[in-house]
Coordinates of C-alpha atoms in Angstrom, one line a residue:
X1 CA -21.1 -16.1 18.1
X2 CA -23.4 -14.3 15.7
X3 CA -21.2 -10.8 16.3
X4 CA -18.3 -12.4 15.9
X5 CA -19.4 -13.7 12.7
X6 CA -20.8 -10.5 11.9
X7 CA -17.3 -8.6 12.7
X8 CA -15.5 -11.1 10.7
X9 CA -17.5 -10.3 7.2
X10 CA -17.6 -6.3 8.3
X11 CA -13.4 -6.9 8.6
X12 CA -12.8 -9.0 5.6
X13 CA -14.7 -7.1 3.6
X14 CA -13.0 -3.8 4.5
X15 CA -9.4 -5.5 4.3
X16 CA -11.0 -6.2 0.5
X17 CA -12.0 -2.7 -0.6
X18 CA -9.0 -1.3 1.2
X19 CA -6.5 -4.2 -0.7
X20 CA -5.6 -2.8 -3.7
X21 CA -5.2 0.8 -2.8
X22 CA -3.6 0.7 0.5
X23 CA -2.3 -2.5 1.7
X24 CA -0.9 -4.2 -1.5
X25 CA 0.7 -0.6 -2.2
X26 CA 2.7 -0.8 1.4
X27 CA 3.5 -4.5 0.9
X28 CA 5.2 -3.4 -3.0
X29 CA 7.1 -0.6 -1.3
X30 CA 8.9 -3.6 1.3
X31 CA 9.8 -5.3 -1.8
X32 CA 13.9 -5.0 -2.9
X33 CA 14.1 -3.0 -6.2
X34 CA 15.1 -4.8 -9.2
X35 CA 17.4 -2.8 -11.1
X36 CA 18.1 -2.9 -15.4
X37 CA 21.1 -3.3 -17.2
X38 CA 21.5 -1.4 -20.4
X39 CA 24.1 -2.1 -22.6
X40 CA 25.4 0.4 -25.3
X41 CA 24.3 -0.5 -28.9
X42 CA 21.9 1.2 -31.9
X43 CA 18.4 2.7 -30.8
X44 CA 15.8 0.4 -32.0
X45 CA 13.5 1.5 -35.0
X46 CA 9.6 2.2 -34.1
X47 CA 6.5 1.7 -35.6
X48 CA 3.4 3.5 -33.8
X49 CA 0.0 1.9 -34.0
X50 CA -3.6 3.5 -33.3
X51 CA -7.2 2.6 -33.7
X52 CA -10.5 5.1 -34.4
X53 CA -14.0 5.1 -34.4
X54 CA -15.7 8.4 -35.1
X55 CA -12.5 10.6 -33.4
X56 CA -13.1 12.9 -36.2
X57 CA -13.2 15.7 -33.6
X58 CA -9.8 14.8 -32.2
X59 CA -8.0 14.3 -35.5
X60 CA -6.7 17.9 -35.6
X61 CA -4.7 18.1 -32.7
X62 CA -3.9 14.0 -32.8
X63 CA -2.4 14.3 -36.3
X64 CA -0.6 17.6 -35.2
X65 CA 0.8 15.9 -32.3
X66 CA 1.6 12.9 -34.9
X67 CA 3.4 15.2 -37.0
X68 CA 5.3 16.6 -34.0
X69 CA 6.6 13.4 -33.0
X70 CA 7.6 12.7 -36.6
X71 CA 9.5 15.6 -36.8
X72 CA 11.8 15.2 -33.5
X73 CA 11.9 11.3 -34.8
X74 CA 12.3 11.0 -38.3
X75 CA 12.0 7.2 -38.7
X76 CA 9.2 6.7 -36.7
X77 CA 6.7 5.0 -38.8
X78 CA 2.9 5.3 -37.9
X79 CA -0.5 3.0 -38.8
X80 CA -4.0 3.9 -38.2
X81 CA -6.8 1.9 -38.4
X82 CA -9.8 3.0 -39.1
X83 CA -13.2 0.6 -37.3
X84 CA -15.8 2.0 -39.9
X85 CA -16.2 5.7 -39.1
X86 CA -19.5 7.5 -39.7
X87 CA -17.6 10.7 -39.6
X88 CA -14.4 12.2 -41.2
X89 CA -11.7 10.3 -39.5
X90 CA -11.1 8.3 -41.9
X91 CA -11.0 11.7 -44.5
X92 CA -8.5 13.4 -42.2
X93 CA -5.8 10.7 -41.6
X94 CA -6.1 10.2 -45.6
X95 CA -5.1 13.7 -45.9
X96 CA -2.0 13.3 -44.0
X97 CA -0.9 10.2 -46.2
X98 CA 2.7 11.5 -46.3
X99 CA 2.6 11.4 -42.0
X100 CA 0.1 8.0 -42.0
X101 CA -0.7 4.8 -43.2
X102 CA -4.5 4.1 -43.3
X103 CA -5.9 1.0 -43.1
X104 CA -9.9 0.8 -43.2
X105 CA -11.9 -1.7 -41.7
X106 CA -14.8 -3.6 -43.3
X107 CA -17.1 -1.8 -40.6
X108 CA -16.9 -3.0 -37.4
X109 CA -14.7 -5.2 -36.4
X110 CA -13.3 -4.1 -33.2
X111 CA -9.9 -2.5 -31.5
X112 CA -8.3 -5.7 -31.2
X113 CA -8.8 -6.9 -34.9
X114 CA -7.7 -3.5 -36.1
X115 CA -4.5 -3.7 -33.6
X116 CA -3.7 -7.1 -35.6
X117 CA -4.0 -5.5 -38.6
X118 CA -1.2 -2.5 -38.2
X119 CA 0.8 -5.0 -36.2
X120 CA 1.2 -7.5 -39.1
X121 CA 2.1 -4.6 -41.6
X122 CA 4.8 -2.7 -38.9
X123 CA 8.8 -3.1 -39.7
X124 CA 9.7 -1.2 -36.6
X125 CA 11.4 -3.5 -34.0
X126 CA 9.5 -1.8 -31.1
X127 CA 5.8 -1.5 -31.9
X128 CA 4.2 1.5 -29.9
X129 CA 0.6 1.7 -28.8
X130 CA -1.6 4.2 -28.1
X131 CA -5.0 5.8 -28.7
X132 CA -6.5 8.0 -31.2
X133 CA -7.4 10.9 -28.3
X134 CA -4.6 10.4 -26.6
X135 CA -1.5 13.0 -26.8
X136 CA 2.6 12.4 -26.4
X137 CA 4.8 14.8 -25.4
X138 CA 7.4 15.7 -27.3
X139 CA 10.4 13.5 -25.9
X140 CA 8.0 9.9 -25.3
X141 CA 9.8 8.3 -28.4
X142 CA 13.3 8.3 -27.3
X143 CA 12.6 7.5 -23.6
X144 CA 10.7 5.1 -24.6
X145 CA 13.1 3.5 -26.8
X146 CA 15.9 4.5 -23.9
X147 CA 15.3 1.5 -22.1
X148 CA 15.0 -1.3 -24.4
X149 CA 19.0 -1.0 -24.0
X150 CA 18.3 -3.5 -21.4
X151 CA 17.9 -7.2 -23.5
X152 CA 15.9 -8.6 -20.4
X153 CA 12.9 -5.3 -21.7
X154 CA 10.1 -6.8 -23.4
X155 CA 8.3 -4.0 -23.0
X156 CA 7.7 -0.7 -21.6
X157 CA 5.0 1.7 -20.7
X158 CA 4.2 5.3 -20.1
X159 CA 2.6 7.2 -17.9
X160 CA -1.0 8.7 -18.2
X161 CA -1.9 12.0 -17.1
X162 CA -5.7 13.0 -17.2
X163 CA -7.1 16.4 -17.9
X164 CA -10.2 17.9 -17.1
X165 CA -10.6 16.7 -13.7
X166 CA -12.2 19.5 -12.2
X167 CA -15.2 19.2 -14.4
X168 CA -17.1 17.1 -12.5
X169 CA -16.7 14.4 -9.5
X170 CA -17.2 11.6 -12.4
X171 CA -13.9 13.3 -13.6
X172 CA -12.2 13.4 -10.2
X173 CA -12.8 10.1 -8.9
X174 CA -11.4 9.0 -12.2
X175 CA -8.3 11.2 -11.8
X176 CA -7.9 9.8 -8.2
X177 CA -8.4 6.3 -9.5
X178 CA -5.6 6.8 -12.4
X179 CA -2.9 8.5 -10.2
X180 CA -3.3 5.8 -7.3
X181 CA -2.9 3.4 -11.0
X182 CA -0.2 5.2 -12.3
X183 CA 1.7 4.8 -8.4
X184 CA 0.7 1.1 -8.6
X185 CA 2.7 0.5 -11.6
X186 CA 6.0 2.4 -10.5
X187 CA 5.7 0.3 -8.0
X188 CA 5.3 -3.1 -9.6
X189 CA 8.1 -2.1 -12.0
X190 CA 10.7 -1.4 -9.4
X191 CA 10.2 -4.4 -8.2
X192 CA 10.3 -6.5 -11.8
X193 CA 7.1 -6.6 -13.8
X194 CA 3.8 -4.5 -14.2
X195 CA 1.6 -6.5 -14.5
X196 CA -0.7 -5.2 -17.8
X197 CA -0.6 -2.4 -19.6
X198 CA -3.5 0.4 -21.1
X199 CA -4.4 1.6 -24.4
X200 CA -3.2 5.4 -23.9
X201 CA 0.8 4.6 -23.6
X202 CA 2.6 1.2 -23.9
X203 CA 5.0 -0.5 -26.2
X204 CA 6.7 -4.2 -27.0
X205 CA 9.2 -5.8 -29.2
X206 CA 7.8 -6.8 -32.4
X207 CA 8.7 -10.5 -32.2
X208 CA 7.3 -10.5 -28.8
X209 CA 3.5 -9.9 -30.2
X210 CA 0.7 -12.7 -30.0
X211 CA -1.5 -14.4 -31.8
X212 CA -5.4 -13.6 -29.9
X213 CA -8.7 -13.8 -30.7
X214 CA -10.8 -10.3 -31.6
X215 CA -13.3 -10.6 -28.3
X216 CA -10.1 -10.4 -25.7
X217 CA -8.2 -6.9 -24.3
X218 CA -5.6 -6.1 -26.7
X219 CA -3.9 -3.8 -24.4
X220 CA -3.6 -6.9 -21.6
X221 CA -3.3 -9.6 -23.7
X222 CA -0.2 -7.9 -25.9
X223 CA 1.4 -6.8 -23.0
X224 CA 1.3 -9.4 -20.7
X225 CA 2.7 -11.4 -23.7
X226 CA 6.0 -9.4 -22.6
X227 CA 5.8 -11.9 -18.9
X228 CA 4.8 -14.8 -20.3
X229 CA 7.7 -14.3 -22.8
X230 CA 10.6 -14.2 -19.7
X231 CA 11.0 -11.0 -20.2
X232 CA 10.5 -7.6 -18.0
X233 CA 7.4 -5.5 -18.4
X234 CA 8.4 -1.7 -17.1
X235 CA 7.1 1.6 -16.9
X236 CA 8.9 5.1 -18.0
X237 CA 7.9 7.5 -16.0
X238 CA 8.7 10.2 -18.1
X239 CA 7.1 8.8 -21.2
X240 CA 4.2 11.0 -20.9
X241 CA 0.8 10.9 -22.3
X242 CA -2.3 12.9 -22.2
X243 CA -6.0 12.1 -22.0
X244 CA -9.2 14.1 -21.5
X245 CA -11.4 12.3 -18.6
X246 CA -14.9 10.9 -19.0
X247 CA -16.8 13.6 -17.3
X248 CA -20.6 11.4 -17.4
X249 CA -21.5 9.2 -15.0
X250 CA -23.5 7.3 -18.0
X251 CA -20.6 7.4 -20.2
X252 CA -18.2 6.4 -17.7
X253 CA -20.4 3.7 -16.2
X254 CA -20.7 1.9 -19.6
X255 CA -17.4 2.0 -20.2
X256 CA -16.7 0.5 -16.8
X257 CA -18.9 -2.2 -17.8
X258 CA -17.4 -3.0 -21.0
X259 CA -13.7 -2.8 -19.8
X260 CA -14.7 -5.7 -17.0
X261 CA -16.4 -7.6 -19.0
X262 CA -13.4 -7.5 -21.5
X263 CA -11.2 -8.0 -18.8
X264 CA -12.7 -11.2 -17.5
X265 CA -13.3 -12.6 -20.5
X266 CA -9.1 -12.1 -21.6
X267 CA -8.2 -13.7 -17.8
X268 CA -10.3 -16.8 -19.3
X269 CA -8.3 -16.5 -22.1
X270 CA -4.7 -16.2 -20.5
X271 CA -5.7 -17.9 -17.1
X272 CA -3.4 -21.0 -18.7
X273 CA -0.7 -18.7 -19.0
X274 CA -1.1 -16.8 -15.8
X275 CA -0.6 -20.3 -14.0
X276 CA 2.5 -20.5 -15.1
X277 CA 3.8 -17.1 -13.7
X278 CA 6.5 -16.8 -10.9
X279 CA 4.8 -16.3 -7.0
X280 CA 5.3 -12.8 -7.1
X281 CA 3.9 -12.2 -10.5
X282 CA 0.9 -14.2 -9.4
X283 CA 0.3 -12.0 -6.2
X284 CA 0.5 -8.5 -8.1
X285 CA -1.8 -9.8 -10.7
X286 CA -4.3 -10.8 -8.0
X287 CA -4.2 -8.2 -5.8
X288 CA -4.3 -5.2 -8.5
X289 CA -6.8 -6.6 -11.1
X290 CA -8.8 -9.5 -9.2
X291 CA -9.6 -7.9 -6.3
X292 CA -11.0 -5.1 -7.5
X293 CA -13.5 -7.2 -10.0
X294 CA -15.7 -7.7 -7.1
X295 CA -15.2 -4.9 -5.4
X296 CA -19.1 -4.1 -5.2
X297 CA -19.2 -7.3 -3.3
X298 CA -17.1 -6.4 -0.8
X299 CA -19.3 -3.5 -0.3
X300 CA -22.8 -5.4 0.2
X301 CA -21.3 -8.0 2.1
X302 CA -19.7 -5.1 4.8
X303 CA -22.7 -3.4 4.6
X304 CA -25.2 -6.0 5.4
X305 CA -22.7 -6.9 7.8
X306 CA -22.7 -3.3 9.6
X307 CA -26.2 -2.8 9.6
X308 CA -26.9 -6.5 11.0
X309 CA -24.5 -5.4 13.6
X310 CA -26.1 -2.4 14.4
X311 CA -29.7 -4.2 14.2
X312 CA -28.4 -6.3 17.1
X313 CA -27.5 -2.9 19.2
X314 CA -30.3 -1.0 18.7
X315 CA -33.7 -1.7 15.7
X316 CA -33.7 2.4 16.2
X317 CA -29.6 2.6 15.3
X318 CA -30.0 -0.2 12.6
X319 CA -32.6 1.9 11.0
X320 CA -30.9 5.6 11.6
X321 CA -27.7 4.4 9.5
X322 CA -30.0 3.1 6.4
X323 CA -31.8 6.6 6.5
X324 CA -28.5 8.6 6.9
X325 CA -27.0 6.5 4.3
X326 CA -29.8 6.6 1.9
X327 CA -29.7 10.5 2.0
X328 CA -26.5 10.7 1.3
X329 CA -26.9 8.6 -1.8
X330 CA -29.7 10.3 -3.0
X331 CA -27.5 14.0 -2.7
X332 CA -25.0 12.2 -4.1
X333 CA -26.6 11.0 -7.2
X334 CA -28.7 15.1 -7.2
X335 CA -24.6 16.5 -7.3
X336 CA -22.5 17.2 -9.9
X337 CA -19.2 17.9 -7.2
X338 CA -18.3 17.8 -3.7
X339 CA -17.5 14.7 -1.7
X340 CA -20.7 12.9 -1.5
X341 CA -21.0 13.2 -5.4
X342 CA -17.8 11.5 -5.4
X343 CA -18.8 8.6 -2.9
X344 CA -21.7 8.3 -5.1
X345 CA -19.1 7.8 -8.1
X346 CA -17.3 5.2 -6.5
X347 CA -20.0 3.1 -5.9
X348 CA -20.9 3.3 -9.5
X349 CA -17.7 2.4 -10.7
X350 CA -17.6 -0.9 -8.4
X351 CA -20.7 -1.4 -9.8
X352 CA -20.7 -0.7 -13.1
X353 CA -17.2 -3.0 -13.0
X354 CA -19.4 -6.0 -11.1
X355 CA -21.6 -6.0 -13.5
X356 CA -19.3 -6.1 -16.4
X357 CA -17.8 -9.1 -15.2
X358 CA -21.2 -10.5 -14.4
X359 CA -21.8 -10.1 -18.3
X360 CA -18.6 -11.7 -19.1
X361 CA -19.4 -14.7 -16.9
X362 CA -22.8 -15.5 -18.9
X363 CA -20.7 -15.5 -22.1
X364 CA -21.0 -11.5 -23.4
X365 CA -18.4 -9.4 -23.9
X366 CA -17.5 -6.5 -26.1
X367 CA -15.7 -6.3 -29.4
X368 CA -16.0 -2.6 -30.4
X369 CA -16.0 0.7 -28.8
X370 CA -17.8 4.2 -28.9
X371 CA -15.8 7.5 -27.8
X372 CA -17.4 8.7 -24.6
X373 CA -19.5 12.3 -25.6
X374 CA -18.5 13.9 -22.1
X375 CA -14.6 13.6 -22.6

């Protein structure tokens, strides 16, 4: 009976890690496509929005790309906020007055709070978001705007392609991570709503835009606005956006930890909201977001599971797999690359994501943001 048990844990917790990445994946891909209906009328005016906190070294090539964008797009009208900068950012958007409008902060007051701000003072009818490191290419505006020729769009997001993942296996898990992300999303979209959106690339109808407090995930909370509003959430998958990858394992662990705990802390915040979704809505937001919050659980539980298991083969078995998989964290941890580095990496990040929620649980959570050093 005890094996049994035992084999049931080991199972369930594998079907758990294995959920969001292959077996909710194969379950969208059975799922009828739900198509859009554009109808012919005027493109709709933009306003693009952006926080920063000490992205002094990105400015340059952000308020190039800015300009670029500007140019192909004449109208587009573009915010910055800045969250109390130590450095120059602040000094080098002020320069470009004629391409930006500036709004300074008090100090620090968070992403969310400075996301309100540019918000309230936009005119555009579709507000686009993204992030002060993050790059367009040069067509993202008008695809973007392309599909809110379909009344049932709400909103629409892009597509985020990292660079820099061959610096280190920090960087290539995260690359791995994103592009099994990015697939999740086409998915979800062909078959009616994605289900939240990320800072780099994402946009909404004005009058679509919430009221939230300053401690939740903008980037969730605005989009997801979008469902709750009736209307579809979709993803442009050539609206294309650029981003450097977190190449640390410190710098990406803390921000694991304070995206989770953010995260949590906004699911408290919608969870009303969420209730009220349609079945299918409900299932995608479980099985891509929930699931993966305890992760790291899923983990001890299999391996206690496996080693209890083995304990009731053999003590000597039992006590070869803990050395052989203590080894190969330690080399892991001792690497930079290779796949053991990369196994190490992935148990960090369900870590670092556990405990984030953890935090979030006990009533902390985050309300600003540092740029990573090792992007």
């Amino acid at each position: 009976m005890a094996d049994i048990i035992l084999s049931l844990i080991l199972l369930g917790s594998l079907i758990g890690l294995a959920w969001p990445f292959l077996l909710y994946p194969l379950i969208l891909r059975a799922l009828p496509t739900k198509g859009e209906h554009p109808v012919a009328g005027p493109t709709p005016t933009a306003s693009l929005l952006f926080c920063a906190y000490n992205e002094g070294a990105a400015m340059p090539e952000k308020l190039d790309n800015l300009a670029m964008l500007k140019g192909r797009y004449p109208g587009l009208e573009i915010w910055a906020f800045d969250d109390g900068s130590s450095d120059d950012t602040a000094a080098q958007i002020m320069a470009r007055g004629d391409l930006v409008s500036l709004v300074r902060g008090p100090g620090r007051s968070g992403k969310a709070h400075g996301m309100k701000q540019l918000a309230a003072r936009a005119r555009g009818d579709v507000l686009i978001f993204t992030d002060a490191n993050v790059l367009l290419d040069g067509e993202a505006v008008e695809r973007l705007l392309a599909r809110y020729a379909d009344p049932a769009v709400g909103g629409v997001l892009g597509s985020l392609h990292y660079l820099g993942d061959g610096e280190s296996a920090t960087a290539a898990v995260g690359s791995l991570y994103w592009r099994i992300e990015e697939m999740l999303k086409d998915e979800e979209s062909r078959t009616g709503n994605v289900l939240g959106a990320d800072g780099s690339i994402f946009s909404i109808r004005r009058d679509l835009y919430p009221d939230f407090p300053d401690t939740v995930l903008d980037d969730l909370t605005v989009s997801m606005a979008v469902v709750f509003a009736g209307r579809r959430l979709v993803k442009a998958k050539d609206v294309i956006a650029r981003e450097r990858l977190v190449a640390a394992r410190g710098d990406e662990y803390r921000r694991k930890v304070r995206i989770a705990a953010r995260a949590w802390h906004t699911h408290g915040h919608l969870r009303p909201q969420l209730r009220r979704m349609g079945a299918l809505d409900r299932f995608k937001y479980a099985s891509r977001k929930m699931v993966r919050w305890f992760g790291a659980l899923f983990l001890l539980s299999g391996g206690l599971a496996a080693m209890a298991l083995a304990w009731r083969i053999a003590p000597w078995l039992a006590l070869a797999l803990l050395a052989a998989g203590g080894g190969a964290v330690l080399a892991g941890v001792l690497m930079r690359r290779g796949p053991l580095a990369a196994i190490v990496d992935i148990v960090i990040a369900y870590v670092a994501t556990l405990q984030g929620v953890a935090r979030a649980m006990r009533g902390n959570t985050f309300a600003v943001w540092n740029p990573a050093k090792s992007r």
